């Protein structure tokens, strides 16, 4: 029996890019000198940077973010709305935190699944899943010339993504994507809830 | 009818890499500690960094910059001449500005064309074209650990590249590469001439 | 006669990743705020970052570092041992310097060989070999938001790697991998021994 590709429904993927891009817009808003192109760049980087790095490493080119134009629409919409309502957006912190954790978990699953389909072993799968989950953050830090925040004490985004990818890689049988994903996302939440 | 690959003549491509690499040499010259390897690195990064990122994203590997050895020769020649004549090179500012704008426009066209040939939609095509046009600048900023200059108020390089790619993607029919390219480069000039 | 793939024995490759990752661990230890994920990230980046960039540029995807799980084990082991014995590790400076030079030379050969097999010319081969040799250093600098150390006066890592790749590309015939590699590694040592 062939292993199943993990088909996260498109609207969930789009929501993930949208929320990630909102986070990028907030990052852009922290710096007064960022112009419109900067907001769009950071929204895109945070929204699907992790997916692009994942697809480049697995050789799935062009990356999904460019094959489906709606991803770019979602990121641009997030950047536009984020700029208009930045004041209110920042007040949504706790709600966004939940969404963000959900998305780290989902991206870890998508990355881990793609790695397994590509025939990688379980250990590399965990690494690819983690990169898929926090690659957007890494790219955003690079573009802003900040030391990569995944390497320093703080919210355990990378550890949470790794926990999700690890559970996914361990539980994965190729036949129960929903159960596997649910367990992996739960692991992501546990790490993030118990972290600083 | 098959869409045509945009065949920018090789000498135009080489000129583009040469001028871009001169810009990288000037960037290296701003920093007293840069050694010869640093000049070569920045010349190469600015000369064909955008093309490499474009080719990686589209899966056209190895990138054109490595398949045709003359690109490396052009970048190394620019680095050598740039170091010898840095004083005079800086006086050429206005002339280089025109050449640079032309090249941003041409690279936006080459990137957009490659994206369309790869079957991408018009919106992703604009993004790939923009990345092809200013990817060298992004890479140079990364290597010098500066916040990416495309994100901040200043010369609208990225917007100019995006305008070129946008016009190319909209006008493109696959049959009139010269007209399409001329219109796209004109759009690039309009944005840059009206920008700061 | 087909050109031979340069088969560096797996244990040599693993040793190279291990020593590179030790260097990454030392880099992480210079910065008090780095957490466990940061040590693992820098160990991996320094251990096989160059190999990943090389494989991405040549289109050999997924990169070797992910196809063979033992690479990740070697990097993780180096990070673990490096953290436990950081004090002693720093005392090993001179011994590590010899190992490090050997590894720069070997990675330059592996990169140059892969580029020649991919059909690239001798000049691009030198560039790919150099990137393979010092790409881990470049990636580590990027992640720590430091200007890329290969561009500044200091230990001539990039020049040493380039010397190795240059000798490999010039001497290469496709039939004498051991002799070719020995000469290239010797060139790497000559440059590094005569450098600052």
Coordinates of C-alpha atoms in Angstrom, one line a residue:
Chain A
X1 CA 0.0 0.0 0.0
X2 CA 1.4 3.4 -1.0
X3 CA 1.9 5.9 1.8
X4 CA -0.6 8.7 1.6
X5 CA 0.5 12.2 1.0
X6 CA -0.7 14.4 3.9
X7 CA -3.4 16.5 2.3
X8 CA -3.9 19.4 4.6
X9 CA -7.0 21.0 3.1
X10 CA -6.1 24.1 1.1
X11 CA -8.0 26.5 3.3
X12 CA -6.1 25.3 6.4
X13 CA -2.8 25.9 4.5
X14 CA -4.0 29.3 3.4
X15 CA -5.0 30.2 7.0
X16 CA -1.6 29.1 8.2
X17 CA 0.1 31.4 5.6
X18 CA -2.2 34.2 6.5
X19 CA -1.5 33.9 10.3
X20 CA 2.2 33.6 9.7
X21 CA 2.1 36.6 7.4
X22 CA 0.3 38.6 10.1
X23 CA 3.2 37.8 12.4
X24 CA 5.6 39.0 9.8
X25 CA 3.6 42.2 9.5
X26 CA 3.9 42.7 13.3
X27 CA 7.7 42.2 13.0
X28 CA 7.8 44.8 10.2
X29 CA 5.8 47.2 12.4
X30 CA 8.5 47.1 15.1
X31 CA 10.8 48.9 12.8
X32 CA 9.9 52.4 11.8
X33 CA 12.0 52.5 8.6
X34 CA 10.3 49.5 7.0
X35 CA 8.5 50.5 3.8
X36 CA 5.6 48.8 2.0
X37 CA 8.0 46.4 0.2
X38 CA 9.5 45.5 3.5
X39 CA 6.1 44.7 5.0
X40 CA 5.3 42.5 2.0
X41 CA 8.7 40.8 2.2
X42 CA 8.5 40.0 5.9
X43 CA 4.9 38.8 5.6
X44 CA 5.9 36.5 2.8
X45 CA 9.0 35.3 4.5
X46 CA 7.2 34.5 7.8
X47 CA 4.1 33.1 5.9
X48 CA 5.8 30.6 3.7
X49 CA 9.5 30.9 4.2
X50 CA 9.6 27.6 6.0
X51 CA 7.7 25.9 3.2
X52 CA 10.1 27.2 0.6
X53 CA 13.2 26.0 2.4
X54 CA 11.5 22.6 3.0
X55 CA 10.6 22.3 -0.7
X56 CA 14.1 23.4 -1.8
X57 CA 15.7 20.8 0.4
X58 CA 13.4 18.0 -0.8
X59 CA 13.7 19.1 -4.4
X60 CA 10.0 19.7 -4.8
X61 CA 10.6 22.7 -7.1
X62 CA 9.1 25.2 -7.8
X63 CA 8.0 25.3 -4.1
X64 CA 4.3 24.9 -3.3
X65 CA 4.1 28.6 -2.4
X66 CA 4.7 29.5 -6.0
X67 CA 2.6 26.7 -7.6
X68 CA -0.6 27.9 -5.9
X69 CA -1.1 31.6 -6.4
X70 CA -3.6 31.9 -3.5
X71 CA -0.7 31.6 -1.1
X72 CA 0.7 34.9 -2.3
X73 CA -2.8 36.4 -2.1
X74 CA -3.1 35.2 1.5
X75 CA 0.2 36.7 2.4
X76 CA -0.5 40.0 0.7
X77 CA -4.0 40.2 2.3
X78 CA -2.4 39.6 5.7
X79 CA 0.2 42.4 5.1
X80 CA -2.6 44.8 4.0
X81 CA -4.9 44.1 6.9
X82 CA -2.0 43.9 9.3
X83 CA -0.9 47.4 8.3
X84 CA -4.4 48.9 8.6
X85 CA -5.2 47.3 11.9
X86 CA -1.8 46.9 13.5
X87 CA -3.0 48.5 16.7
X88 CA -5.7 46.0 17.2
X89 CA -3.6 43.1 15.9
X90 CA -1.2 43.5 18.7
X91 CA -4.0 43.2 21.2
X92 CA -4.9 39.8 19.8
X93 CA -1.7 38.4 21.2
X94 CA -3.1 35.5 23.1
X95 CA -5.5 34.5 20.3
X96 CA -2.7 34.6 17.8
X97 CA -0.5 32.6 20.1
X98 CA -3.0 29.7 19.9
X99 CA -3.2 30.0 16.1
X100 CA 0.5 30.3 15.8
X101 CA 1.1 27.1 17.8
X102 CA -1.5 25.2 15.8
X103 CA 0.4 26.3 12.6
X104 CA 3.8 25.4 13.9
X105 CA 2.4 21.9 14.6
X106 CA 0.7 21.7 11.2
X107 CA 3.8 22.8 9.3
X108 CA 5.9 20.3 11.2
X109 CA 3.5 17.6 10.1
X110 CA 3.5 18.7 6.4
X111 CA 7.3 18.9 6.4
X112 CA 7.7 15.5 8.1
X113 CA 5.2 13.9 5.8
X114 CA 6.9 15.3 2.7
X115 CA 10.3 14.1 4.0
X116 CA 8.9 10.6 4.6
X117 CA 7.3 10.5 1.1
X118 CA 10.7 11.5 -0.3
X119 CA 12.1 8.4 1.3
X120 CA 14.1 10.0 4.1
X121 CA 14.7 8.2 7.4
X122 CA 12.9 9.2 10.6
X123 CA 15.8 11.3 12.0
X124 CA 16.2 13.5 8.9
X125 CA 12.4 13.7 8.8
X126 CA 12.4 15.3 12.2
X127 CA 14.9 17.9 11.0
X128 CA 13.0 18.7 7.8
X129 CA 9.8 18.9 9.8
X130 CA 11.4 21.3 12.3
X131 CA 12.8 23.4 9.5
X132 CA 9.4 23.5 7.8
X133 CA 7.9 24.7 11.1
X134 CA 10.3 27.5 11.9
X135 CA 12.0 28.2 8.6
X136 CA 9.8 31.3 8.2
X137 CA 11.1 32.7 11.5
X138 CA 14.7 31.9 10.5
X139 CA 14.3 33.7 7.1
X140 CA 12.7 36.7 8.8
X141 CA 15.6 37.0 11.3
X142 CA 18.1 36.7 8.4
X143 CA 16.4 39.5 6.4
X144 CA 16.3 41.7 9.5
X145 CA 20.0 40.8 10.2
X146 CA 19.1 39.5 13.7
X147 CA 20.8 36.5 15.2
X148 CA 18.4 33.6 14.6
X149 CA 15.9 33.7 17.4
X150 CA 15.5 29.9 17.4
X151 CA 19.0 29.7 18.9
X152 CA 18.3 31.7 22.1
X153 CA 16.4 31.3 25.3
X154 CA 12.8 32.4 24.7
X155 CA 9.5 31.0 23.3
X156 CA 10.4 27.4 22.4
X157 CA 9.2 27.6 18.8
X158 CA 11.8 25.3 17.4
X159 CA 11.5 22.8 20.2
X160 CA 7.7 22.8 19.8
X161 CA 8.1 22.2 16.0
X162 CA 10.6 19.5 16.6
X163 CA 8.3 17.8 19.1
X164 CA 5.5 17.8 16.5
X165 CA 7.8 16.4 13.8
X166 CA 9.2 13.8 16.2
X167 CA 5.8 12.5 17.1
X168 CA 4.7 12.5 13.5
X169 CA 7.8 10.6 12.4
X170 CA 7.4 8.0 15.2
X171 CA 3.7 7.5 14.9
X172 CA 3.6 7.6 11.1
X173 CA 2.3 4.5 9.3
X174 CA 1.2 6.1 6.1
X175 CA -2.5 5.2 6.7
X176 CA -3.9 7.4 9.5
X177 CA -2.9 10.9 8.6
X178 CA -5.6 12.6 10.8
X179 CA -4.7 10.7 13.9
X180 CA -1.0 11.1 13.4
X181 CA -1.4 14.8 12.8
X182 CA -3.6 15.3 15.8
X183 CA -1.0 13.6 18.1
X184 CA 1.8 15.7 16.6
X185 CA -0.1 18.9 17.0
X186 CA -0.9 18.0 20.6
X187 CA 2.8 17.5 21.3
X188 CA 3.5 20.9 19.8
X189 CA 1.0 22.5 22.2
X190 CA 2.4 20.6 25.2
X191 CA 5.9 22.0 24.6
X192 CA 4.7 25.5 23.9
X193 CA 2.3 25.6 26.9
X194 CA 5.1 24.4 29.3
X195 CA 7.7 26.7 27.8
X196 CA 8.5 30.3 28.8
Chain B
X1 CA 2.6 27.2 -30.4
X2 CA 5.2 26.8 -27.8
X3 CA 6.1 29.8 -25.7
X4 CA 9.5 31.1 -26.5
X5 CA 12.3 31.1 -24.0
X6 CA 13.5 34.6 -23.6
X7 CA 16.9 34.5 -25.1
X8 CA 18.7 37.6 -23.8
X9 CA 21.9 37.5 -25.9
X10 CA 24.9 36.2 -23.9
X11 CA 26.8 39.5 -24.1
X12 CA 23.9 41.4 -22.6
X13 CA 23.8 38.8 -19.8
X14 CA 27.5 39.1 -19.3
X15 CA 27.3 42.9 -19.2
X16 CA 24.6 42.6 -16.6
X17 CA 26.7 40.4 -14.4
X18 CA 29.7 42.7 -15.0
X19 CA 27.9 45.8 -13.9
X20 CA 26.2 44.1 -11.0
X21 CA 29.7 42.8 -9.9
X22 CA 31.1 46.4 -10.1
X23 CA 28.3 47.4 -7.7
X24 CA 29.4 44.6 -5.4
X25 CA 33.0 45.7 -5.6
X26 CA 31.9 49.2 -4.6
X27 CA 30.1 47.7 -1.6
X28 CA 33.2 45.8 -0.6
X29 CA 35.2 49.0 -0.9
X30 CA 33.0 50.7 1.7
X31 CA 34.5 48.4 4.3
X32 CA 38.2 48.6 5.0
X33 CA 38.5 45.1 6.4
X34 CA 37.3 43.3 3.3
X35 CA 40.1 41.2 1.8
X36 CA 40.4 39.9 -1.8
X37 CA 38.2 36.9 -1.2
X38 CA 35.6 39.3 0.2
X39 CA 35.7 41.5 -2.9
X40 CA 35.3 38.4 -5.1
X41 CA 32.5 37.1 -3.0
X42 CA 30.5 40.3 -3.0
X43 CA 31.1 40.9 -6.7
X44 CA 29.8 37.4 -7.4
X45 CA 26.8 37.7 -5.0
X46 CA 25.7 41.1 -6.5
X47 CA 26.5 39.9 -10.0
X48 CA 24.5 36.7 -10.2
X49 CA 23.0 36.1 -6.7
X50 CA 19.6 36.9 -8.0
X51 CA 20.0 34.5 -10.9
X52 CA 21.1 31.7 -8.6
X53 CA 18.2 32.2 -6.2
X54 CA 15.8 32.3 -9.2
X55 CA 17.2 29.1 -10.7
X56 CA 17.2 27.3 -7.3
X57 CA 13.5 28.2 -6.8
X58 CA 12.6 27.1 -10.3
X59 CA 14.6 23.9 -10.0
X60 CA 16.8 24.8 -13.0
X61 CA 19.9 23.3 -11.5
X62 CA 22.9 23.8 -11.6
X63 CA 22.1 27.5 -12.0
X64 CA 23.0 29.3 -15.2
X65 CA 25.7 31.2 -13.4
X66 CA 27.6 27.9 -13.1
X67 CA 26.7 26.3 -16.4
X68 CA 28.3 29.1 -18.4
X69 CA 31.9 29.8 -17.1
X70 CA 32.0 33.2 -18.7
X71 CA 29.7 34.6 -16.0
X72 CA 32.4 33.8 -13.4
X73 CA 35.0 35.5 -15.7
X74 CA 32.8 38.6 -16.0
X75 CA 32.4 38.8 -12.2
X76 CA 36.1 38.3 -11.5
X77 CA 37.0 40.9 -14.2
X78 CA 34.7 43.4 -12.6
X79 CA 36.2 42.7 -9.2
X80 CA 39.7 43.1 -10.5
X81 CA 39.0 46.3 -12.5
X82 CA 36.8 47.6 -9.7
X83 CA 39.6 47.3 -7.2
X84 CA 42.1 49.0 -9.5
X85 CA 39.9 51.9 -10.5
X86 CA 37.6 52.2 -7.4
X87 CA 38.3 55.9 -7.2
X88 CA 37.1 56.5 -10.8
X89 CA 34.3 54.0 -10.5
X90 CA 32.7 55.9 -7.8
X91 CA 32.7 59.0 -10.1
X92 CA 30.7 57.1 -12.6
X93 CA 27.7 57.0 -10.3
X94 CA 25.1 58.5 -12.7
X95 CA 26.2 56.4 -15.6
X96 CA 26.2 53.2 -13.5
X97 CA 22.7 54.2 -12.3
X98 CA 21.3 54.0 -15.8
X99 CA 23.1 50.7 -16.5
X100 CA 21.9 49.3 -13.1
X101 CA 18.3 50.2 -13.9
X102 CA 18.5 48.6 -17.3
X103 CA 19.9 45.5 -15.6
X104 CA 17.2 45.4 -12.9
X105 CA 14.6 45.5 -15.7
X106 CA 16.3 42.8 -17.8
X107 CA 16.8 40.5 -14.9
X108 CA 13.1 41.0 -13.9
X109 CA 12.2 39.9 -17.5
X110 CA 14.5 36.9 -17.5
X111 CA 13.1 35.8 -14.1
X112 CA 9.5 36.4 -15.1
X113 CA 10.0 34.5 -18.4
X114 CA 11.6 31.5 -16.7
X115 CA 8.7 31.4 -14.2
X116 CA 6.1 31.5 -17.0
X117 CA 8.0 28.7 -18.9
X118 CA 8.0 26.7 -15.7
X119 CA 4.2 26.9 -15.8
X120 CA 3.7 29.3 -12.8
X121 CA 0.8 31.7 -12.7
X122 CA 1.1 35.4 -13.3
X123 CA 1.2 36.4 -9.6
X124 CA 4.1 34.0 -8.6
X125 CA 5.8 35.0 -11.8
X126 CA 5.9 38.6 -10.6
X127 CA 7.5 37.5 -7.3
X128 CA 10.1 35.3 -9.1
X129 CA 10.9 38.2 -11.5
X130 CA 11.3 40.6 -8.6
X131 CA 13.6 38.1 -6.7
X132 CA 15.6 37.6 -9.9
X133 CA 16.0 41.4 -10.2
X134 CA 17.1 42.2 -6.6
X135 CA 18.2 38.8 -5.2
X136 CA 21.8 39.9 -5.6
X137 CA 21.2 42.8 -3.4
X138 CA 19.5 40.6 -0.8
X139 CA 22.4 38.2 -0.8
X140 CA 25.0 40.9 -0.5
X141 CA 23.1 42.4 2.4
X142 CA 22.9 39.0 4.1
X143 CA 26.7 38.4 3.7
X144 CA 27.5 41.8 5.1
X145 CA 24.9 41.2 8.0
X146 CA 23.0 44.3 7.1
X147 CA 19.2 44.4 7.3
X148 CA 18.0 43.8 3.7
X149 CA 18.0 47.2 2.0
X150 CA 15.0 46.3 -0.1
X151 CA 12.8 46.6 3.0
X152 CA 13.6 50.1 3.9
X153 CA 12.9 53.6 2.5
X154 CA 15.5 54.4 -0.2
X155 CA 16.1 53.7 -3.9
X156 CA 13.1 51.7 -5.0
X157 CA 15.1 48.8 -6.5
X158 CA 12.6 46.1 -5.5
X159 CA 9.6 48.1 -6.6
X160 CA 11.3 48.9 -9.9
X161 CA 12.0 45.2 -10.4
X162 CA 8.5 44.3 -9.5
X163 CA 7.1 46.8 -11.9
X164 CA 9.2 45.3 -14.7
X165 CA 8.1 41.8 -13.8
X166 CA 4.5 42.8 -13.5
X167 CA 4.4 44.4 -16.9
X168 CA 6.2 41.4 -18.4
X169 CA 3.7 39.0 -16.8
X170 CA 0.7 41.0 -17.9
X171 CA 1.9 41.7 -21.5
X172 CA 3.4 38.3 -22.1
X173 CA 1.9 36.2 -24.9
X174 CA 4.9 34.0 -25.6
X175 CA 5.4 35.4 -29.1
X176 CA 6.8 39.0 -28.9
X177 CA 9.7 38.8 -26.4
X178 CA 11.4 42.0 -27.7
X179 CA 8.3 44.2 -27.3
X180 CA 7.4 42.6 -24.0
X181 CA 10.9 43.2 -22.6
X182 CA 11.0 46.8 -23.9
X183 CA 7.7 47.6 -22.1
X184 CA 8.9 45.9 -18.9
X185 CA 12.2 47.7 -18.9
X186 CA 10.4 51.0 -19.6
X187 CA 8.3 50.4 -16.5
X188 CA 11.4 49.7 -14.4
X189 CA 12.8 53.0 -15.6
X190 CA 9.6 55.0 -14.8
X191 CA 9.6 53.7 -11.2
X192 CA 13.3 54.3 -10.6
X193 CA 13.2 57.8 -12.2
X194 CA 10.2 58.9 -10.1
X195 CA 11.6 57.3 -6.9
X196 CA 14.0 58.9 -4.3
Chain C
X1 CA 35.5 5.3 -19.5
X2 CA 33.1 7.0 -17.1
X3 CA 34.5 9.5 -14.6
X4 CA 34.5 8.1 -11.1
X5 CA 32.5 9.5 -8.3
X6 CA 34.8 10.5 -5.5
X7 CA 33.9 8.0 -2.8
X8 CA 35.3 9.4 0.3
X9 CA 34.7 6.5 2.8
X10 CA 31.7 7.1 5.0
X11 CA 33.7 7.2 8.2
X12 CA 35.9 10.0 6.9
X13 CA 32.8 12.0 5.9
X14 CA 31.3 11.3 9.3
X15 CA 34.5 12.4 11.0
X16 CA 34.5 15.6 8.9
X17 CA 30.9 16.4 10.0
X18 CA 31.8 15.6 13.6
X19 CA 34.8 17.9 13.6
X20 CA 32.9 20.7 11.9
X21 CA 30.1 20.3 14.3
X22 CA 32.6 20.6 17.2
X23 CA 33.6 23.9 15.7
X24 CA 30.0 25.0 15.6
X25 CA 29.6 24.0 19.3
X26 CA 32.6 26.2 20.2
X27 CA 31.0 29.0 18.3
X28 CA 27.8 28.5 20.2
X29 CA 29.7 28.5 23.5
X30 CA 31.1 32.0 22.8
X31 CA 27.6 33.4 23.3
X32 CA 26.0 33.0 26.7
X33 CA 22.4 33.2 25.5
X34 CA 22.5 30.3 23.1
X35 CA 20.2 27.5 24.3
X36 CA 20.3 23.7 23.4
X37 CA 18.5 24.2 20.1
X38 CA 21.1 26.9 19.3
X39 CA 24.0 24.5 19.9
X40 CA 22.4 21.8 17.8
X41 CA 21.6 24.3 15.0
X42 CA 25.2 25.7 14.9
X43 CA 26.7 22.3 15.1
X44 CA 24.6 21.1 12.2
X45 CA 25.2 24.3 10.2
X46 CA 29.0 24.2 10.6
X47 CA 29.0 20.4 10.2
X48 CA 27.2 20.0 6.9
X49 CA 26.0 23.5 5.9
X50 CA 28.5 23.5 3.1
X51 CA 27.4 20.1 1.8
X52 CA 23.8 21.2 1.8
X53 CA 24.5 24.4 -0.2
X54 CA 26.6 22.4 -2.6
X55 CA 23.9 19.7 -3.1
X56 CA 21.2 22.4 -3.5
X57 CA 23.3 24.2 -6.2
X58 CA 24.0 21.0 -8.1
X59 CA 20.4 19.8 -7.8
X60 CA 21.4 16.6 -5.8
X61 CA 18.3 16.7 -3.6
X62 CA 17.6 15.8 -0.9
X63 CA 21.1 16.7 0.2
X64 CA 23.4 13.9 1.3
X65 CA 23.2 15.2 4.8
X66 CA 19.6 14.1 5.0
X67 CA 19.8 10.9 2.9
X68 CA 22.3 9.4 5.4
X69 CA 20.9 9.6 8.9
X70 CA 24.4 9.0 10.5
X71 CA 25.4 12.6 9.5
X72 CA 22.8 13.9 11.9
X73 CA 23.9 11.5 14.6
X74 CA 27.5 12.7 14.2
X75 CA 26.5 16.3 14.4
X76 CA 24.3 15.7 17.5
X77 CA 27.1 13.6 19.1
X78 CA 29.5 16.5 18.5
X79 CA 27.1 19.0 20.0
X80 CA 26.6 16.8 23.1
X81 CA 30.2 16.0 23.7
X82 CA 31.2 19.6 22.9
X83 CA 28.9 21.0 25.5
X84 CA 30.1 18.5 28.2
X85 CA 33.7 19.0 27.5
X86 CA 33.8 22.6 26.1
X87 CA 36.6 23.5 28.5
X88 CA 38.9 20.8 27.3
X89 CA 37.8 21.2 23.7
X90 CA 39.1 24.7 23.6
X91 CA 42.5 23.4 24.7
X92 CA 42.6 21.2 21.7
X93 CA 43.0 24.2 19.4
X94 CA 46.1 23.1 17.6
X95 CA 45.0 19.6 17.0
X96 CA 41.6 20.7 15.8
X97 CA 43.3 23.2 13.5
X98 CA 45.0 20.2 11.7
X99 CA 41.8 18.3 11.5
X100 CA 39.9 21.3 10.3
X101 CA 42.4 22.0 7.5
X102 CA 42.1 18.4 6.4
X103 CA 38.4 18.7 6.3
X104 CA 38.4 21.9 4.4
X105 CA 40.6 20.1 1.8
X106 CA 38.4 17.0 1.7
X107 CA 35.2 19.0 1.4
X108 CA 36.7 21.0 -1.4
X109 CA 37.5 17.8 -3.2
X110 CA 34.0 16.3 -2.7
X111 CA 32.4 19.5 -4.0
X112 CA 34.8 19.8 -6.9
X113 CA 34.2 16.2 -7.8
X114 CA 30.4 16.5 -7.6
X115 CA 30.6 19.6 -9.8
X116 CA 32.7 17.9 -12.5
X117 CA 30.4 14.8 -12.4
X118 CA 27.5 17.3 -13.0
X119 CA 29.2 18.4 -16.1
X120 CA 30.3 21.8 -15.0
X121 CA 33.5 23.5 -16.4
X122 CA 36.7 23.8 -14.4
X123 CA 36.1 27.4 -13.3
X124 CA 32.6 26.8 -11.8
X125 CA 34.0 23.6 -10.3
X126 CA 36.4 25.7 -8.3
X127 CA 33.6 27.9 -7.0
X128 CA 31.4 24.9 -6.1
X129 CA 34.4 23.3 -4.3
X130 CA 35.1 26.4 -2.4
X131 CA 31.5 26.8 -1.4
X132 CA 31.4 23.2 -0.3
X133 CA 34.5 23.7 1.8
X134 CA 33.4 26.9 3.7
X135 CA 29.7 27.0 3.2
X136 CA 29.2 25.8 6.8
X137 CA 31.2 28.8 8.0
X138 CA 29.1 31.1 5.8
X139 CA 25.8 29.6 7.1
X140 CA 27.0 29.8 10.8
X141 CA 27.9 33.5 10.3
X142 CA 24.5 34.1 8.7
X143 CA 22.6 32.5 11.6
X144 CA 24.6 34.5 14.2
X145 CA 24.0 37.7 12.1
X146 CA 27.8 38.3 11.7
X147 CA 29.4 39.6 8.6
X148 CA 30.6 36.6 6.7
X149 CA 34.1 35.8 8.1
X150 CA 35.3 34.5 4.7
X151 CA 35.3 38.1 3.5
X152 CA 37.7 39.6 6.0
X153 CA 41.3 39.4 6.9
X154 CA 41.9 36.4 9.1
X155 CA 42.5 32.7 8.8
X156 CA 42.4 32.1 5.0
X157 CA 39.8 29.3 5.2
X158 CA 38.1 30.2 1.9
X159 CA 41.4 30.7 0.1
X160 CA 42.6 27.3 1.4
X161 CA 39.4 25.7 0.2
X162 CA 39.7 27.4 -3.1
X163 CA 43.3 26.2 -3.5
X164 CA 42.2 22.7 -2.8
X165 CA 39.3 22.9 -5.3
X166 CA 41.6 24.6 -7.9
X167 CA 44.2 21.8 -7.7
X168 CA 41.5 19.2 -7.8
X169 CA 39.9 20.7 -10.9
X170 CA 43.2 21.1 -12.7
X171 CA 44.7 17.7 -11.9
X172 CA 41.4 15.8 -12.3
X173 CA 41.3 13.1 -14.9
X174 CA 38.5 10.9 -13.5
X175 CA 40.7 8.0 -12.9
X176 CA 43.1 8.7 -10.0
X177 CA 40.8 10.0 -7.2
X178 CA 43.3 9.2 -4.4
X179 CA 46.3 11.0 -6.0
X180 CA 44.1 14.0 -7.1
X181 CA 42.7 14.3 -3.6
X182 CA 46.1 14.0 -1.9
X183 CA 47.5 16.8 -4.1
X184 CA 44.4 19.0 -3.4
X185 CA 44.5 18.5 0.3
X186 CA 48.3 19.3 0.3
X187 CA 47.5 22.6 -1.5
X188 CA 44.9 23.4 1.2
X189 CA 47.5 22.8 3.9
X190 CA 50.1 24.9 2.2
X191 CA 47.8 27.9 2.1
X192 CA 46.6 27.5 5.6
X193 CA 50.1 27.0 7.0
X194 CA 51.4 30.1 5.3
X195 CA 48.4 32.2 6.2
X196 CA 47.8 34.3 9.4

